[in-house]
XYZ file of C-alpha atoms in Angstrom:
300
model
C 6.627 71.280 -24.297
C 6.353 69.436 -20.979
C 6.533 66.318 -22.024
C 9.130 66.933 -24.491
C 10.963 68.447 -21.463
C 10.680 65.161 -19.540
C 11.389 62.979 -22.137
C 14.524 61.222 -21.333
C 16.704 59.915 -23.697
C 17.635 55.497 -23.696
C 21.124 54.782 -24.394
C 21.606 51.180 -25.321
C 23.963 49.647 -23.077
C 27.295 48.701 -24.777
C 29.472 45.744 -23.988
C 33.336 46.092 -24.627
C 34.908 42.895 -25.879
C 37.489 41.309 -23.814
C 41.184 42.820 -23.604
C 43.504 41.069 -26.043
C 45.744 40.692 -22.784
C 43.263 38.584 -20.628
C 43.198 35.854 -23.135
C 47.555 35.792 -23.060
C 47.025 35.985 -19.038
C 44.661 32.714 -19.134
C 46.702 30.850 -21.798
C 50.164 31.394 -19.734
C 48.747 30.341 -16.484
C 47.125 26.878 -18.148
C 50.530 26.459 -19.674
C 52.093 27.554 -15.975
C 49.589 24.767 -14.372
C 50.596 21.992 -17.025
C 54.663 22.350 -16.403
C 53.771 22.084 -12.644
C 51.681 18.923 -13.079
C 54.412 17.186 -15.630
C 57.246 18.247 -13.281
C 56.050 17.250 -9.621
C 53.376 14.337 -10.767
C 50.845 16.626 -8.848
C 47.384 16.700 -10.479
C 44.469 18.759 -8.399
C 40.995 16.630 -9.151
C 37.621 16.817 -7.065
C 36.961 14.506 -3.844
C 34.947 11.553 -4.593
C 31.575 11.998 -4.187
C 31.621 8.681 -1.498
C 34.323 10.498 0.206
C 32.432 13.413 0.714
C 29.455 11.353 1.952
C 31.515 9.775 4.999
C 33.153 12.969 5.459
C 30.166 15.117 6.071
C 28.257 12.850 8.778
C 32.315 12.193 10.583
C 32.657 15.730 11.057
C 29.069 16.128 12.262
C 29.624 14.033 14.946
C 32.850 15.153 15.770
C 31.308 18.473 15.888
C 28.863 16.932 18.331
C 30.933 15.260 20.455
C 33.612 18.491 20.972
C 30.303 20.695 21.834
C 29.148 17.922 24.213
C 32.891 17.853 25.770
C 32.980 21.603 25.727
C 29.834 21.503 28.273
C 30.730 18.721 30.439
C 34.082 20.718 30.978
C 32.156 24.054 32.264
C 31.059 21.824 34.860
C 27.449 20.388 36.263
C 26.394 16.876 36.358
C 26.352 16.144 32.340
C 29.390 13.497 32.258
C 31.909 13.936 29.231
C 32.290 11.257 26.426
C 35.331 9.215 28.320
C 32.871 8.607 30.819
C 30.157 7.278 29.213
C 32.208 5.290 26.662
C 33.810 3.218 29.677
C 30.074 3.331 30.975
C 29.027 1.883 27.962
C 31.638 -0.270 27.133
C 30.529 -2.260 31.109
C 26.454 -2.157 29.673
C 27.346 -3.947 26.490
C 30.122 -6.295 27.729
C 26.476 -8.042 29.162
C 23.451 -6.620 27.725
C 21.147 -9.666 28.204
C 21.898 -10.484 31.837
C 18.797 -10.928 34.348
C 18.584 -10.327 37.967
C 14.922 -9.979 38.320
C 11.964 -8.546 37.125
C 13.253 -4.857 37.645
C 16.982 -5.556 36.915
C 17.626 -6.726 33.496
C 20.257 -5.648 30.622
C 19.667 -2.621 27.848
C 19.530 -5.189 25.639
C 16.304 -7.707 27.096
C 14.763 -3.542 27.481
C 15.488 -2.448 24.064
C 13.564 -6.426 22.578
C 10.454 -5.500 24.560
C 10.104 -2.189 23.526
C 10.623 -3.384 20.169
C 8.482 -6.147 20.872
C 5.362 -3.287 22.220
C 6.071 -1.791 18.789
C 5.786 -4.472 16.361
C 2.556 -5.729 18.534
C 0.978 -2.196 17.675
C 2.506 -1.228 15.004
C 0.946 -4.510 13.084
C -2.356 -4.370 14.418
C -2.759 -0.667 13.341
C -1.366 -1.724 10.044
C -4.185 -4.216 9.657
C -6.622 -1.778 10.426
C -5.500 1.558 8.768
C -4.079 0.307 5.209
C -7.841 -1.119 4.427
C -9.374 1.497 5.952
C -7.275 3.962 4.101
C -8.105 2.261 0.950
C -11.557 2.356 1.773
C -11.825 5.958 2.257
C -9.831 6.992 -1.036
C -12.392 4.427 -2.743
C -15.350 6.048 -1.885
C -16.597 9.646 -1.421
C -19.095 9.238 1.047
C -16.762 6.704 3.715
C -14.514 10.101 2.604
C -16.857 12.090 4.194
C -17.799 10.464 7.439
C -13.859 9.764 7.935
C -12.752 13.797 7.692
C -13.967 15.023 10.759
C -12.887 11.874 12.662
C -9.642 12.007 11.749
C -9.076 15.932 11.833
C -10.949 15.895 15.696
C -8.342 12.823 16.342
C -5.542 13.028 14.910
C -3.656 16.358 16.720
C -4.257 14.447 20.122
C -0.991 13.994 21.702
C -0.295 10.336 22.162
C -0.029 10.100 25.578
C -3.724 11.286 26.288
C -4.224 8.451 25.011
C -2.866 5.941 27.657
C -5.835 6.830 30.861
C -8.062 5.301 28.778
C -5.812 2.023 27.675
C -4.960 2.102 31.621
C -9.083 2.242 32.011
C -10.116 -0.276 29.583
C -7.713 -2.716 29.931
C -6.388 -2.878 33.401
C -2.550 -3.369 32.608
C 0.073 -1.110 31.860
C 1.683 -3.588 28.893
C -1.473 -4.093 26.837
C -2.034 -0.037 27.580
C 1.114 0.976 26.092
C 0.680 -1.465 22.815
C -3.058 0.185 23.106
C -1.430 3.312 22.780
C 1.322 2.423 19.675
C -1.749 0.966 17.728
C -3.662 4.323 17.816
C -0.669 6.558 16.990
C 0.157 4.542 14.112
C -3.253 4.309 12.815
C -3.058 7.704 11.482
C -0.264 7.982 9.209
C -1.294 4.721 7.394
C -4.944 6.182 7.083
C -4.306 9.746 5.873
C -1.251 8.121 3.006
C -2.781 5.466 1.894
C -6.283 7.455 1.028
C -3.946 10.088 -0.473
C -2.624 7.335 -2.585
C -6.085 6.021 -3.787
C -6.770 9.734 -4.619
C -3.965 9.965 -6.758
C -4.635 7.222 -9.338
C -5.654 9.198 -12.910
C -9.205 8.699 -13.237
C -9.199 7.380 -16.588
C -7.531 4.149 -14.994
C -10.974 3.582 -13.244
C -12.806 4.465 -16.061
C -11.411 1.706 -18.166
C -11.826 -0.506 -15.571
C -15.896 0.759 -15.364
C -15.661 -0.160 -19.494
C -14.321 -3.673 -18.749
C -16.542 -4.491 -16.093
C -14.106 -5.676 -13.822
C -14.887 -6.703 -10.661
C -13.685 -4.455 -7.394
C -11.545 -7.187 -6.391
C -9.461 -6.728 -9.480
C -10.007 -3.176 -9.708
C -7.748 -3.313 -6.117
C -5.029 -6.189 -7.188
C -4.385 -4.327 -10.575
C -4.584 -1.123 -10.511
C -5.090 0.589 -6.841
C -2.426 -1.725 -4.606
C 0.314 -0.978 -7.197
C -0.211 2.270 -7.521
C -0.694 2.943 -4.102
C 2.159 0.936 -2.471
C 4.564 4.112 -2.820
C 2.289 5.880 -1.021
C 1.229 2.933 1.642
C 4.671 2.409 2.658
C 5.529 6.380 3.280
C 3.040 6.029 5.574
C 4.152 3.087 7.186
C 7.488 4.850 7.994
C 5.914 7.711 9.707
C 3.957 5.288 11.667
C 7.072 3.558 12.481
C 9.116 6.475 13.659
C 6.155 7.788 15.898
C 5.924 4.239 17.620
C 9.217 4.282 18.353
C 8.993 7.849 19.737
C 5.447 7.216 21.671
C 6.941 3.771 22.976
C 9.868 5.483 25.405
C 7.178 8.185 26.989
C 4.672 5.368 27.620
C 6.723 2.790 29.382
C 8.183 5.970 31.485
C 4.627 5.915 32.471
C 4.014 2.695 33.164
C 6.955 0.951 34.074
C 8.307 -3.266 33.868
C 10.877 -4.167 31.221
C 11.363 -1.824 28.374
C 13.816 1.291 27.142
C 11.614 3.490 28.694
C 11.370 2.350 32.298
C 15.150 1.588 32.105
C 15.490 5.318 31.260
C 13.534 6.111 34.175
C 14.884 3.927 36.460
C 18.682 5.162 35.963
C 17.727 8.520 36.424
C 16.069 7.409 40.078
C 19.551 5.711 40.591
C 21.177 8.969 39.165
C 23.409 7.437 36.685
C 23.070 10.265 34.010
C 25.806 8.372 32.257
C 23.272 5.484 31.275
C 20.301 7.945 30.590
C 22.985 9.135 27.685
C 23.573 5.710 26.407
C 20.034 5.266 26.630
C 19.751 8.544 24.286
C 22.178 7.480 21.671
C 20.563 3.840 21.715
C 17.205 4.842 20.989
C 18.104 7.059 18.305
C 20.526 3.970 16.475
C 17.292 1.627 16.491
C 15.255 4.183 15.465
C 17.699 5.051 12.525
C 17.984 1.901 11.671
C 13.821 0.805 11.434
C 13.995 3.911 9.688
C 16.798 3.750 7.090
C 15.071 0.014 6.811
C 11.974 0.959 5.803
C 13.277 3.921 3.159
C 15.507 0.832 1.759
C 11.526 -1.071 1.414
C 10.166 2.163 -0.163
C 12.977 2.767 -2.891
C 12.527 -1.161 -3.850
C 8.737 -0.231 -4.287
C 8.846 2.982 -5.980
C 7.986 3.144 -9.994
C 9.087 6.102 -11.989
């Protein structure tokens, strides 16, 4: 009796078809919507979808530049965007001038930082693409590698530069010192990944064939791994670029980084800003660059 008592009763759930009137309602206002297009030649149709791609990054930077105005108006020493434009438009009028060691243009600072970069940035390329191939290859280089890299790789970069400073006795060789071992990583870590990712059955065909490990590499690990390799050259590229600034802050002579440091010793927060929006526009564009180089190398 109880559980006839709590037995409750399922009533399937009914759906009412649609009023006769809402299909007369939706037929009039088509008919409403196709007099109005015939009689004033206006026809409603989506955006592009290239005009929506300039539109969203204009108003992102017009949102930008308003908040940027906004605080510059509430006062403090942050100049507003006239300012800097006019300071800008004096800094690029002559960009390459020379007055010294200590007193060159943005643009002779922005080549040697680039120059610092590419130094490093190839020599840990040199080093870290075989190595990561290496280390996907075999298990036991695997296994000697893990902790090295795990210990290593957190380390903020510019621990690093005492010891460039200590072996090498300069601050320019330090700072490429530095670039090389912040780039190593990336390259390492993808380009194993890579090696990992290859189907085994490629390798065992290759075992059947008895082909050499030189072809094993040229045929079927470097294409298949190239994807992979250059994802993790464009991490190492964006970390150089960001490593670069701190370390010549550091250690001074020609480069982005000093000039940052020496405008804000002359207190010309104006040119610290340009300096700002000019590092990030060479960084975007070494890393718009190098997503251009991995699209051309990527197989579906």
């Amino acid at each position: 009796m109880a559980a006839i008592a709590l037995r409750k009763e399922v009533i399937p759930l009914r759906t009412s078809p649609p009023h006769p009137a809402a299909k007369i309602l939706g037929e009039r206002a088509d008919a409403v919507r196709a007099r109005f297009e015939a009689s004033t030649g206006y026809r409603r149709t989506r955006a592009p979808e290239w005009l929506l791609a300039v539109l969203a990054p204009v108003a992102g930077l017009a949102v930008l530049v308003a908040l940027w105005a906004l605080i510059a108006k509430q006062g403090g020493r942050i100049p507003d965007p006239i300012t800097v434009a006019h300071a800008a438009a004096k800094i690029f009028a002559d960009p390459f001038y020379s007055k010294g060691p200590n007193d060159q243009g943005i643009g002779w600072n922005v080549l040697m930082s680039l120059k610092r970069v590419g130094i490093g940035f190839g020599m840990a390329a040199l080093v870290g693409i075989p190595l990561g191939f290496l280390i996907g290859r075999f298990r036991f280089l695997a296994g000697m590698a893990a902790p090295i890299i795990a210990l290593l790789k957190p380390v903020s970069p510019l621990a690093w530069l005492p010891i460039g400073l200590l072996v090498f006795k300069a601050a320019n060789p330090a700072a490429i010192y530095v670039i090389f071992i912040c780039s190593l990583w990336p390259m390492i870590v993808n380009t194993a990944v890579g090696v990992r990712q290859i189907p085994q059955d490629y390798l065992n065909v290759a075992r059947v064939l008895n082909l050499s490990e030189w072809k094993v590499f040229t045929k079927i690990l470097f294409p298949a791994v190239l994807p992979y390799m250059i994802t993790g050259v464009r991490l190492s590229i964006g970390v150089a670029w960001l490593v670069i600034v701190a370390a010549e802050m550091l250690t001074g002579g020609v480069g982005i980084g000093f000039w940052v440091w020496d405008e804000w010793n002359n207190l010309k927060v104006e040119h610290i800003i340009i300096a700002i929006f000019t590092i990030g526009i060479v960084g975007l564009v070494l890393e718009q660059a190098l997503v251009l180089l991995a699209r051309r190398f990527s197989y579906a």
